[in-house]
Coordinates of C-alpha atoms in Angstrom, one line a residue:
M1 CA 71.8 167.5 105.2
Y2 CA 75.4 166.4 104.8
S3 CA 77.3 166.7 101.5
F4 CA 78.1 163.4 100.0
S5 CA 81.8 163.9 100.1
T6 CA 81.7 164.8 103.8
Y7 CA 79.4 161.9 104.6
L8 CA 81.4 159.3 102.8
K9 CA 84.8 160.4 104.2
S10 CA 83.6 160.8 107.8
I11 CA 83.9 158.2 110.6
R12 CA 80.7 157.5 112.4
F13 CA 81.8 157.2 116.0
G14 CA 79.1 156.1 118.4
V15 CA 80.1 155.3 121.9
F16 CA 77.7 154.2 124.6
L17 CA 80.0 155.0 127.5
I18 CA 78.6 153.1 130.4
T19 CA 75.4 151.1 130.8
F20 CA 74.6 150.1 134.4
S21 CA 72.1 147.3 134.3
W22 CA 70.5 145.3 137.1
I23 CA 70.3 142.0 135.2
L24 CA 67.7 139.3 136.1
S25 CA 69.0 136.3 134.2
P26 CA 68.2 132.8 135.4
T27 CA 70.7 131.1 133.2
L28 CA 74.2 131.7 132.1
S29 CA 76.5 129.6 129.9
A30 CA 79.2 127.7 131.6
Q31 CA 82.0 129.8 130.1
E32 CA 80.3 133.0 131.2
A33 CA 80.0 131.6 134.7
G34 CA 83.8 131.4 134.9
N35 CA 85.1 128.1 133.5
K36 CA 88.8 127.6 134.0
Q37 CA 89.3 126.6 130.4
L38 CA 87.6 127.4 127.1
D39 CA 85.1 124.9 125.8
E40 CA 85.6 123.0 122.5
V41 CA 83.6 124.2 119.6
K42 CA 80.0 122.8 119.9
V43 CA 77.1 122.7 117.5
T44 CA 74.5 125.0 119.1
G45 CA 71.7 127.2 117.8
F46 CA 68.3 127.0 116.2
A47 CA 67.3 125.9 112.8
P48 CA 69.7 127.3 110.1
E49 CA 72.5 128.4 112.3
K50 CA 74.5 125.2 112.7
Y51 CA 74.6 124.8 108.9
M52 CA 76.3 128.2 108.4
A53 CA 79.9 127.0 108.5
G54 CA 82.4 129.6 107.6
L55 CA 80.0 132.5 107.9
K56 CA 80.2 135.2 110.6
V57 CA 77.4 134.5 113.0
Q58 CA 77.2 136.7 116.2
K59 CA 75.2 134.6 118.7
V60 CA 73.7 136.9 121.3
D61 CA 73.8 135.3 124.8
S62 CA 71.1 135.5 127.4
A63 CA 73.1 137.9 129.6
T64 CA 73.5 140.4 126.8
L65 CA 69.8 140.1 125.9
A66 CA 69.0 140.8 129.6
R67 CA 71.1 144.0 129.6
F68 CA 69.1 145.4 126.7
Q69 CA 65.8 143.8 127.6
F70 CA 63.8 147.0 127.6
Q71 CA 65.3 148.3 124.3
T72 CA 64.1 147.9 120.7
M73 CA 66.1 145.9 118.2
A74 CA 67.2 149.1 116.6
D75 CA 68.7 150.4 119.9
F76 CA 70.5 147.1 120.5
L77 CA 72.0 146.8 117.0
A78 CA 73.3 150.4 117.1
F79 CA 75.8 149.5 119.9
Q80 CA 76.4 145.8 119.4
S81 CA 77.3 145.4 115.7
P82 CA 79.0 147.2 112.8
I83 CA 75.7 147.2 110.9
S84 CA 74.6 150.5 109.3
L85 CA 71.2 151.8 110.5
K86 CA 69.1 154.4 108.8
S87 CA 66.5 156.1 111.0
Y88 CA 64.2 159.0 110.5
G89 CA 64.1 159.7 114.2
P90 CA 62.9 158.2 117.5
G91 CA 59.9 156.0 116.9
Q92 CA 60.1 156.4 113.1
L93 CA 61.2 154.0 110.4
T94 CA 64.5 152.4 111.2
T95 CA 66.1 149.9 108.7
L96 CA 69.4 148.3 108.6
S97 CA 71.9 147.1 106.0
F98 CA 74.8 144.8 106.1
R99 CA 78.1 145.3 104.4
G100 CA 77.1 148.1 102.0
T101 CA 73.9 146.4 100.8
S102 CA 70.4 147.9 101.1
A103 CA 67.6 147.4 103.6
N104 CA 66.0 145.0 101.1
H105 CA 69.1 142.7 101.3
T106 CA 68.5 141.9 105.0
A107 CA 66.3 139.0 106.0
L108 CA 64.4 138.9 109.3
L109 CA 63.5 135.4 110.4
W110 CA 61.1 134.7 113.2
N111 CA 61.1 131.1 114.2
G112 CA 62.4 130.2 110.7
I113 CA 59.9 132.3 108.8
N114 CA 60.9 135.5 106.8
V115 CA 58.6 138.3 108.1
N116 CA 59.8 141.2 105.9
A117 CA 56.8 143.0 104.5
P118 CA 56.3 141.6 101.0
T119 CA 55.2 145.0 99.6
V120 CA 58.4 146.9 100.5
G121 CA 60.7 143.9 101.3
Q122 CA 62.0 145.2 104.7
T123 CA 61.2 145.6 108.4
D124 CA 61.0 148.6 110.7
Y125 CA 63.4 147.5 113.5
S126 CA 62.1 150.3 115.9
T127 CA 58.9 148.1 116.3
V128 CA 60.8 144.9 117.3
P129 CA 61.1 144.4 121.1
L130 CA 64.2 142.6 122.3
L131 CA 62.4 141.1 125.3
G132 CA 60.0 139.3 123.0
F133 CA 62.5 136.7 121.9
D134 CA 64.5 134.0 123.6
E135 CA 67.2 133.4 121.0
M136 CA 68.9 135.8 118.7
A137 CA 71.8 135.6 116.2
I138 CA 73.2 138.2 113.7
Q139 CA 74.4 136.5 110.6
Y140 CA 76.7 138.5 108.2
G141 CA 77.1 137.8 104.5
S142 CA 75.1 135.8 102.0
A143 CA 73.1 132.9 103.5
A144 CA 70.3 132.4 100.9
S145 CA 71.0 128.6 100.8
C146 CA 70.0 128.4 104.5
V147 CA 67.6 131.4 104.9
G148 CA 66.1 132.0 101.5
T149 CA 65.3 135.3 99.8
D150 CA 66.6 138.7 101.0
A151 CA 69.7 137.3 102.8
I152 CA 72.2 138.9 100.4
G153 CA 73.9 141.2 102.9
G154 CA 72.9 139.3 106.1
S155 CA 70.0 138.3 108.3
I156 CA 68.6 138.6 111.8
L157 CA 67.5 135.3 113.3
L158 CA 64.9 135.5 116.2
G159 CA 63.6 132.4 118.0
S160 CA 61.2 131.5 120.7
A161 CA 62.1 128.6 123.0
P162 CA 60.5 127.0 126.0
R163 CA 62.4 126.9 129.3
W164 CA 61.4 123.4 130.6
K165 CA 63.9 123.6 133.5
Q166 CA 62.3 126.8 134.9
K167 CA 60.2 126.3 138.0
G168 CA 56.9 128.1 138.5
F169 CA 56.0 131.6 137.4
N170 CA 58.2 134.6 136.5
A171 CA 57.1 138.2 135.9
T172 CA 59.0 141.1 134.3
V173 CA 58.0 144.8 134.3
G174 CA 60.0 147.7 133.1
G175 CA 60.1 150.9 131.2
Q176 CA 62.1 154.0 130.2
Y177 CA 61.6 157.7 130.0
N178 CA 63.7 160.5 128.5
T179 CA 63.7 164.3 128.4
L180 CA 62.1 164.4 124.9
D181 CA 58.9 163.2 126.7
N182 CA 59.4 159.8 125.1
F183 CA 58.6 156.7 127.1
N184 CA 58.0 153.0 126.8
G185 CA 56.8 150.1 129.0
Q186 CA 56.8 146.3 128.9
A187 CA 55.2 143.7 131.1
G188 CA 55.5 140.0 130.7
I189 CA 55.1 136.6 132.3
R190 CA 56.7 133.2 131.8
F191 CA 55.6 129.9 133.2
V192 CA 56.1 126.2 133.2
E193 CA 53.4 123.8 134.4
K194 CA 53.4 120.0 134.8
L195 CA 50.2 118.5 133.5
K196 CA 48.6 115.0 133.6
N197 CA 50.1 112.0 131.7
N198 CA 53.6 113.5 131.8
F199 CA 52.8 116.5 129.7
Q200 CA 54.5 119.9 130.3
L201 CA 53.2 123.3 129.3
S202 CA 55.6 126.3 128.9
G203 CA 54.6 129.7 127.8
K204 CA 55.4 133.4 127.6
T205 CA 53.2 136.5 127.3
L206 CA 54.7 140.0 126.6
L207 CA 52.7 143.2 126.3
Y208 CA 54.6 146.3 125.2
G209 CA 53.9 149.9 124.2
S210 CA 55.6 153.2 123.6
Q211 CA 54.8 156.9 123.1
Y212 CA 57.3 159.1 121.3
N213 CA 56.3 162.8 121.7
N214 CA 59.7 164.1 120.5
H215 CA 59.5 167.4 122.2
Y216 CA 62.8 168.9 121.0
N217 CA 64.1 172.1 122.5
Q218 CA 65.2 173.3 119.0
T219 CA 62.8 173.8 116.1
S220 CA 65.5 174.0 113.4
R221 CA 68.9 172.4 112.5
T222 CA 71.9 173.5 110.4
D223 CA 73.9 171.3 108.1
S224 CA 77.6 171.3 107.4
E225 CA 77.2 173.9 104.7
G226 CA 75.3 176.4 106.9
R227 CA 71.8 175.8 105.5
T228 CA 69.0 175.8 108.1
Y229 CA 66.1 173.4 108.0
P230 CA 63.0 173.2 110.3
V231 CA 62.6 170.1 112.5
E232 CA 59.2 168.7 111.7
P233 CA 57.2 167.8 114.8
S234 CA 56.2 164.1 115.0
E235 CA 54.5 161.7 117.4
T236 CA 54.6 157.9 117.3
V237 CA 52.4 155.4 119.3
Q238 CA 53.5 151.8 119.2
K239 CA 52.0 148.7 120.9
G240 CA 52.3 145.0 120.5
L241 CA 51.9 141.5 121.9
V242 CA 54.2 138.4 121.8
Q243 CA 52.6 135.1 122.9
D244 CA 54.4 131.7 122.9
L245 CA 53.0 128.4 124.0
F246 CA 54.7 125.0 124.0
L247 CA 53.2 121.6 124.9
R248 CA 55.5 118.6 125.3
N249 CA 54.9 114.9 126.0
K250 CA 57.1 112.4 127.7
N251 CA 58.7 111.3 124.4
G252 CA 59.8 114.9 123.7
N253 CA 57.3 115.5 120.9
Q254 CA 56.2 119.1 120.9
L255 CA 53.3 121.4 119.8
S256 CA 53.9 125.1 119.6
L257 CA 51.9 128.3 119.0
N258 CA 53.7 131.6 118.3
I259 CA 51.8 134.9 118.0
W260 CA 53.4 138.3 117.3
L261 CA 51.2 141.4 116.8
T262 CA 52.4 144.9 116.2
D263 CA 50.7 148.3 115.7
S264 CA 52.6 151.5 115.0
K265 CA 51.1 154.9 114.2
L266 CA 53.4 157.8 113.1
T267 CA 52.0 161.3 112.8
I268 CA 53.9 164.2 111.2
Q269 CA 52.8 167.7 112.2
P270 CA 50.3 166.4 114.7
D271 CA 49.1 169.8 115.8
V272 CA 48.4 171.2 112.3
V273 CA 45.6 169.4 110.6
A274 CA 46.2 171.0 107.2
F275 CA 49.8 169.6 107.1
R276 CA 49.3 166.4 109.0
E277 CA 50.6 163.1 107.6
I278 CA 49.7 159.8 109.3
T279 CA 51.2 156.4 108.6
Q280 CA 49.9 153.4 110.5
T281 CA 51.4 149.9 110.1
K282 CA 50.1 146.7 111.5
A283 CA 51.2 143.1 111.4
Y284 CA 49.4 140.0 112.6
R285 CA 51.6 137.0 112.7
F286 CA 50.5 133.5 113.7
L287 CA 52.6 130.3 113.5
G288 CA 51.8 126.8 114.6
G289 CA 54.2 123.9 114.7
Y290 CA 54.5 120.3 115.5
Q291 CA 57.9 118.5 116.1
L292 CA 57.9 114.7 115.9
K293 CA 61.4 113.6 116.8
N294 CA 63.5 114.9 113.9
T295 CA 60.6 116.1 111.7
T296 CA 59.0 119.5 112.0
F297 CA 55.8 120.8 110.5
K298 CA 54.8 124.5 110.5
A299 CA 51.8 126.4 109.2
G300 CA 51.4 130.1 109.5
F301 CA 49.4 133.2 108.5
I302 CA 50.7 136.7 108.3
R303 CA 48.8 139.9 107.5
D304 CA 50.6 143.2 106.9
I305 CA 48.7 146.4 106.7
I306 CA 49.9 149.9 105.8
D307 CA 47.5 152.9 105.9
Y308 CA 48.7 156.3 104.8
G309 CA 46.6 159.5 105.0
T310 CA 46.6 163.2 105.5
G311 CA 44.5 165.7 107.5
D312 CA 42.0 163.8 109.7
F313 CA 43.0 160.4 108.4
S314 CA 39.4 159.7 107.3
N315 CA 40.1 158.2 103.9
P316 CA 43.7 156.7 104.0
S317 CA 45.4 154.8 101.2
H318 CA 45.1 151.1 102.2
S319 CA 47.6 148.3 101.7
E320 CA 46.8 144.8 102.9
T321 CA 48.9 141.7 102.2
D322 CA 48.1 138.1 103.4
R323 CA 50.6 135.3 103.5
Y324 CA 49.6 131.6 103.9
I325 CA 52.7 129.5 104.9
V326 CA 53.3 125.8 105.0
R327 CA 56.7 124.4 105.9
A328 CA 58.1 120.9 106.5
E329 CA 61.7 119.7 107.5
H330 CA 63.4 116.5 108.4
E331 CA 66.9 116.0 109.8
F332 CA 69.0 112.8 109.3
S333 CA 72.0 112.2 111.5
W334 CA 74.8 109.6 111.2
K335 CA 77.7 109.2 113.6
K336 CA 80.5 106.6 113.6
A337 CA 81.0 104.8 116.8
D338 CA 84.1 105.8 118.8
S339 CA 84.7 108.6 116.3
F340 CA 84.1 112.3 116.0
W341 CA 82.9 111.8 112.4
Q342 CA 79.3 113.0 112.3
T343 CA 77.0 113.9 109.4
N344 CA 73.8 115.9 109.6
L345 CA 71.4 116.4 106.7
R346 CA 68.3 118.6 106.8
I347 CA 65.9 118.5 103.9
G348 CA 62.7 120.5 103.6
G349 CA 60.5 122.8 101.7
E350 CA 58.3 125.8 102.1
F351 CA 55.2 127.0 100.2
V352 CA 53.9 130.6 100.5
H353 CA 50.8 132.0 98.9
Y354 CA 50.4 135.8 98.7
A355 CA 47.2 137.7 98.3
A356 CA 47.7 141.5 98.1
R357 CA 45.0 144.2 98.0
V358 CA 46.9 147.5 97.6
D359 CA 45.5 150.8 96.3
G360 CA 48.7 151.4 94.4
Y361 CA 48.2 148.2 92.4
G362 CA 44.7 148.9 91.2
D363 CA 41.3 147.4 92.1
M364 CA 42.2 143.7 91.7
T365 CA 43.7 141.3 94.3
I366 CA 47.2 140.2 93.3
N367 CA 47.9 136.5 93.9
E368 CA 51.3 134.9 93.8
D369 CA 52.8 131.6 94.8
R370 CA 56.4 131.0 95.9
E371 CA 58.1 127.7 96.9
D372 CA 61.5 126.7 98.2
V373 CA 63.2 123.3 98.4
F374 CA 66.5 122.9 100.2
A375 CA 69.1 120.4 101.5
L376 CA 71.5 121.5 104.2
L377 CA 74.5 119.2 104.9
R378 CA 76.9 119.5 107.8
Q379 CA 79.9 117.3 108.1
Q380 CA 82.1 117.1 111.1
F381 CA 85.5 115.4 110.4
S382 CA 87.1 115.9 113.8
P383 CA 86.7 118.1 116.9
K384 CA 88.7 120.7 115.0
L385 CA 87.3 120.6 111.4
F386 CA 83.8 120.7 110.0
A387 CA 82.2 121.8 106.8
S388 CA 78.7 122.6 105.3
V389 CA 77.3 122.2 101.8
N390 CA 73.9 123.7 101.3
L391 CA 71.6 123.8 98.3
R392 CA 68.4 125.8 97.7
Q393 CA 66.1 126.3 94.7
A394 CA 63.3 128.8 94.9
F395 CA 60.3 128.8 92.5
S396 CA 57.7 131.4 91.7
S397 CA 54.6 131.5 89.7
K398 CA 55.8 134.8 88.0
Y399 CA 59.5 134.3 87.2
K400 CA 62.5 132.0 87.5
A401 CA 64.7 132.3 90.6
P402 CA 68.4 131.4 90.6
F403 CA 69.9 128.2 92.1
T404 CA 71.8 129.1 95.3
P405 CA 74.5 126.7 96.6
S406 CA 77.0 127.4 99.3
F407 CA 80.1 125.8 100.8
G408 CA 81.7 126.7 104.2
L409 CA 84.6 125.4 106.2
E410 CA 85.7 126.0 109.8
Y411 CA 89.0 124.8 111.3
L412 CA 90.1 125.1 114.9
A413 CA 93.8 125.6 114.4
L414 CA 94.7 126.0 118.1
S415 CA 92.9 124.6 121.1
K416 CA 94.6 125.0 124.4
P417 CA 93.0 125.4 127.9
A418 CA 93.4 129.2 127.7
T419 CA 93.6 129.9 124.0
Q420 CA 91.6 129.1 120.9
V421 CA 92.2 130.2 117.3
K422 CA 89.7 129.4 114.6
F423 CA 89.8 130.0 110.8
T424 CA 86.7 130.2 108.6
G425 CA 85.8 130.5 105.0
N426 CA 82.6 130.5 102.9
I427 CA 81.5 130.9 99.3
A428 CA 77.8 131.3 98.5
R429 CA 75.3 132.3 95.8
S430 CA 72.4 134.4 97.0
Y431 CA 69.2 135.9 95.6
R432 CA 66.4 138.3 96.3
L433 CA 63.0 137.9 94.8
P434 CA 61.3 141.2 93.7
T435 CA 59.0 142.9 96.2
L436 CA 55.3 143.2 95.3
N437 CA 55.7 147.0 94.9
E438 CA 58.5 146.4 92.4
R439 CA 56.3 144.2 90.3
Y440 CA 52.8 145.6 90.6
W441 CA 52.9 149.3 91.5
K442 CA 50.9 151.2 88.8
V443 CA 53.1 153.0 86.2
L444 CA 56.3 152.8 88.3
G445 CA 56.3 149.0 88.9
N446 CA 57.9 146.6 86.4
P447 CA 56.3 143.2 85.7
D448 CA 59.4 142.1 83.9
I449 CA 61.8 142.9 86.8
R450 CA 64.3 140.1 87.4
P451 CA 65.4 138.6 90.7
E452 CA 68.7 139.8 92.0
S453 CA 71.6 137.4 92.4
G454 CA 74.8 137.6 94.2
F455 CA 78.1 135.8 94.8
N456 CA 79.8 136.2 98.2
K457 CA 83.2 135.1 99.3
E458 CA 84.6 135.6 102.8
I459 CA 87.3 134.5 105.2
G460 CA 87.8 135.1 108.9
T461 CA 89.5 134.3 112.1
E462 CA 88.4 134.3 115.7
I463 CA 90.8 134.3 118.7
K464 CA 89.6 133.6 122.2
Q465 CA 91.9 134.2 125.2
L466 CA 91.3 133.3 128.8
F467 CA 93.4 135.6 131.0
S468 CA 92.2 134.3 134.3
E469 CA 89.2 132.5 135.8
N470 CA 87.1 135.7 135.6
L471 CA 88.5 137.5 132.6
N472 CA 88.4 136.6 128.9
A473 CA 88.6 138.3 125.5
T474 CA 87.5 137.6 122.0
L475 CA 88.9 139.1 118.8
G476 CA 87.3 138.5 115.4
V477 CA 88.4 139.6 111.9
N478 CA 86.4 139.0 108.7
A479 CA 87.1 140.1 105.1
Y480 CA 84.4 139.7 102.3
H481 CA 83.8 140.3 98.6
N482 CA 80.1 140.3 97.5
L483 CA 79.2 140.9 93.8
I484 CA 75.5 141.5 93.2
D485 CA 73.9 141.4 89.7
D486 CA 70.5 142.9 88.6
W487 CA 70.4 145.2 91.6
T488 CA 67.0 146.9 91.3
Y489 CA 66.9 150.7 91.2
W490 CA 64.0 153.2 91.1
N491 CA 65.5 155.1 88.1
P492 CA 65.1 158.9 88.4
D493 CA 66.0 159.2 84.7
K494 CA 62.6 157.4 83.9
N495 CA 60.4 159.1 86.5
Y496 CA 61.6 156.6 89.2
R497 CA 60.3 153.5 87.4
V498 CA 62.0 150.4 88.9
E499 CA 64.6 148.6 86.8
N500 CA 67.4 146.1 87.1
L501 CA 70.0 148.9 86.6
Q502 CA 73.1 148.0 88.6
Q503 CA 75.8 145.5 89.2
V504 CA 77.2 146.4 92.6
L505 CA 80.4 145.2 94.4
T506 CA 80.7 145.4 98.1
K507 CA 84.0 144.5 99.8
G508 CA 85.5 145.3 103.2
L509 CA 86.8 144.3 106.6
E510 CA 85.1 143.9 110.0
V511 CA 86.9 143.8 113.4
T512 CA 85.2 143.0 116.6
L513 CA 86.7 142.9 120.1
A514 CA 85.0 141.9 123.4
L515 CA 86.5 141.9 126.9
K516 CA 84.4 140.3 129.6
Y517 CA 84.8 140.1 133.4
L518 CA 82.6 137.9 135.6
K519 CA 83.0 137.2 139.3
E520 CA 80.3 135.6 141.4
N521 CA 77.3 137.8 140.6
K522 CA 79.2 140.8 139.3
M523 CA 79.9 141.5 135.7
A524 CA 81.5 144.1 133.4
G525 CA 82.8 144.4 129.9
I526 CA 83.8 146.4 126.9
T527 CA 82.9 145.7 123.3
G528 CA 84.1 147.5 120.2
T529 CA 83.4 147.1 116.4
Y530 CA 85.0 148.6 113.4
A531 CA 84.0 148.1 109.7
Y532 CA 85.5 149.3 106.5
T533 CA 83.0 149.2 103.6
N534 CA 83.7 149.8 99.9
A535 CA 80.5 149.6 97.9
S536 CA 80.4 150.8 94.3
Q537 CA 78.6 150.2 91.0
Q538 CA 80.6 148.2 88.5
K539 CA 78.7 148.3 85.2
V540 CA 76.9 150.9 83.1
Y541 CA 73.3 149.9 82.2
D542 CA 72.3 153.3 80.9
A543 CA 73.5 156.9 80.5
Y544 CA 72.3 157.9 83.9
A545 CA 74.6 155.5 85.7
A546 CA 77.8 156.5 83.8
D547 CA 79.0 159.1 86.3
I548 CA 78.8 156.9 89.4
I549 CA 80.9 154.0 88.2
G550 CA 83.4 153.1 90.8
K551 CA 82.1 155.6 93.3
Q552 CA 80.9 154.8 96.8
L553 CA 77.2 154.2 96.9
I554 CA 75.1 156.9 98.4
Y555 CA 74.5 156.8 102.2
V556 CA 76.9 153.9 102.7
P557 CA 79.6 155.0 105.3
V558 CA 83.1 153.9 104.4
H559 CA 84.2 153.7 108.1
T560 CA 82.0 152.7 111.0
L561 CA 83.2 152.6 114.6
S562 CA 81.2 151.8 117.7
G563 CA 81.8 150.9 121.3
N564 CA 80.0 149.8 124.4
A565 CA 80.9 149.5 128.1
Y566 CA 78.8 148.0 130.8
A567 CA 78.7 147.0 134.4
G568 CA 76.0 145.2 136.3
K569 CA 74.9 142.4 138.5
V570 CA 73.6 139.0 137.7
T571 CA 71.1 137.4 140.0
G572 CA 69.2 134.1 139.6
L573 CA 65.4 134.0 139.8

């Protein structure tokens, strides 16, 4: 273990020196293909992204996804963002936190639906395969008005999309192996078929699995103070399935079915039955959708299962939570003739029913209803200026959730063939509804726990420079100030009973730099990120917290620096 002073003052410097990838990517954006001038700002992206004016949104392009296609989401984020990751080891629980917040303050959206486990309020990113998704964006800062609960620090947006222009059938097979005797493999197919009556069918199937044996050469480790600790043996087996189907008629109306199944089994001390600990987590996610012009309907079912046991795993503690989801959205659009003036308004609502059967809650089934209504407005005044005003109100059958508005602005200050300079700003309210564990866990849970609420302010600038037909660079700088009230805390002063104990302020600076080279089918690049994070408690709620006022939160690094260099080849299928 590291001492807190050493940990907080240190600089985490992770550099992935060179990644040689043979990239099979059928599509590249026009700019990546070597445009001679930078494109004007365009509205792109899935569901909430285009309404996030002023927020830092890192859109991950298809070429980048292809380079990391056989990695997990945890591996990808470690080298492509300044996000702080906390991992217990290869194949074990890996969570992430944005800008000094906790893992519970990160929302994971899959096709617009938050899939964080409702018992613990977070996701294990070592179980998320990058190849399973067609669209990905990393959103920094508070976006509760667009995303909903949990998005106090940031969110990960994953989407599935049909490729109607693809011809025929494509197959992908790959895997990895390392000297710890860890390996993984993935196999997938993608197809597009023309049916009768001008219907089209597009789909994707991905099977993936991994075995982490973690055969380390050393059986102990020594910390910075000279203390020696044994390295506990562990094994993890993971497997999963991603299935997407899309059916479209000649009018563009579309039916969709998305399935995502995961199964992860972690074993500590696998060779010693008396000391063995086993944790098995499963998730069954089903989502159906129908898009009729500008109206979208979705209905889903998600079951999360956690089994924990010791010895032979014959009588594990069982946790099972079901979610029934209904969602509807409609988008209005108005545009003045012969003008860049355009207004987009998206209104919608979502209803989720929870049914939880958890050993730690007692014998009864816990039922809870949650609803959201929202209105998202995007106003484009000119090719250089647009703004967003978003409103969301959440409801719960158990408590009152805060109202969360936001306002964002983006201005393209300089737009020349080789240079673009953009300024952004955003202010937003945010919230996090309590997890089921925080409310219902016997003895330690708190039925009177309040939702967390935050107020985030940030400004930023992005500079794009085209040096030649084949070489371009992007520099981004963002500063933020995020004050969070009623931060929940498992209070050690009261036997770790959960309470609203803290008001926390996180503030800091993020710098990202990317240099890309592309010529014909050859590509190379360098990316780097730096983050300064100051996260501290601001108010005293009890005697226990008095000695940590103004001090950096535990396990939050002050400085984070990472880099990535790659070279490869792009070929069309």
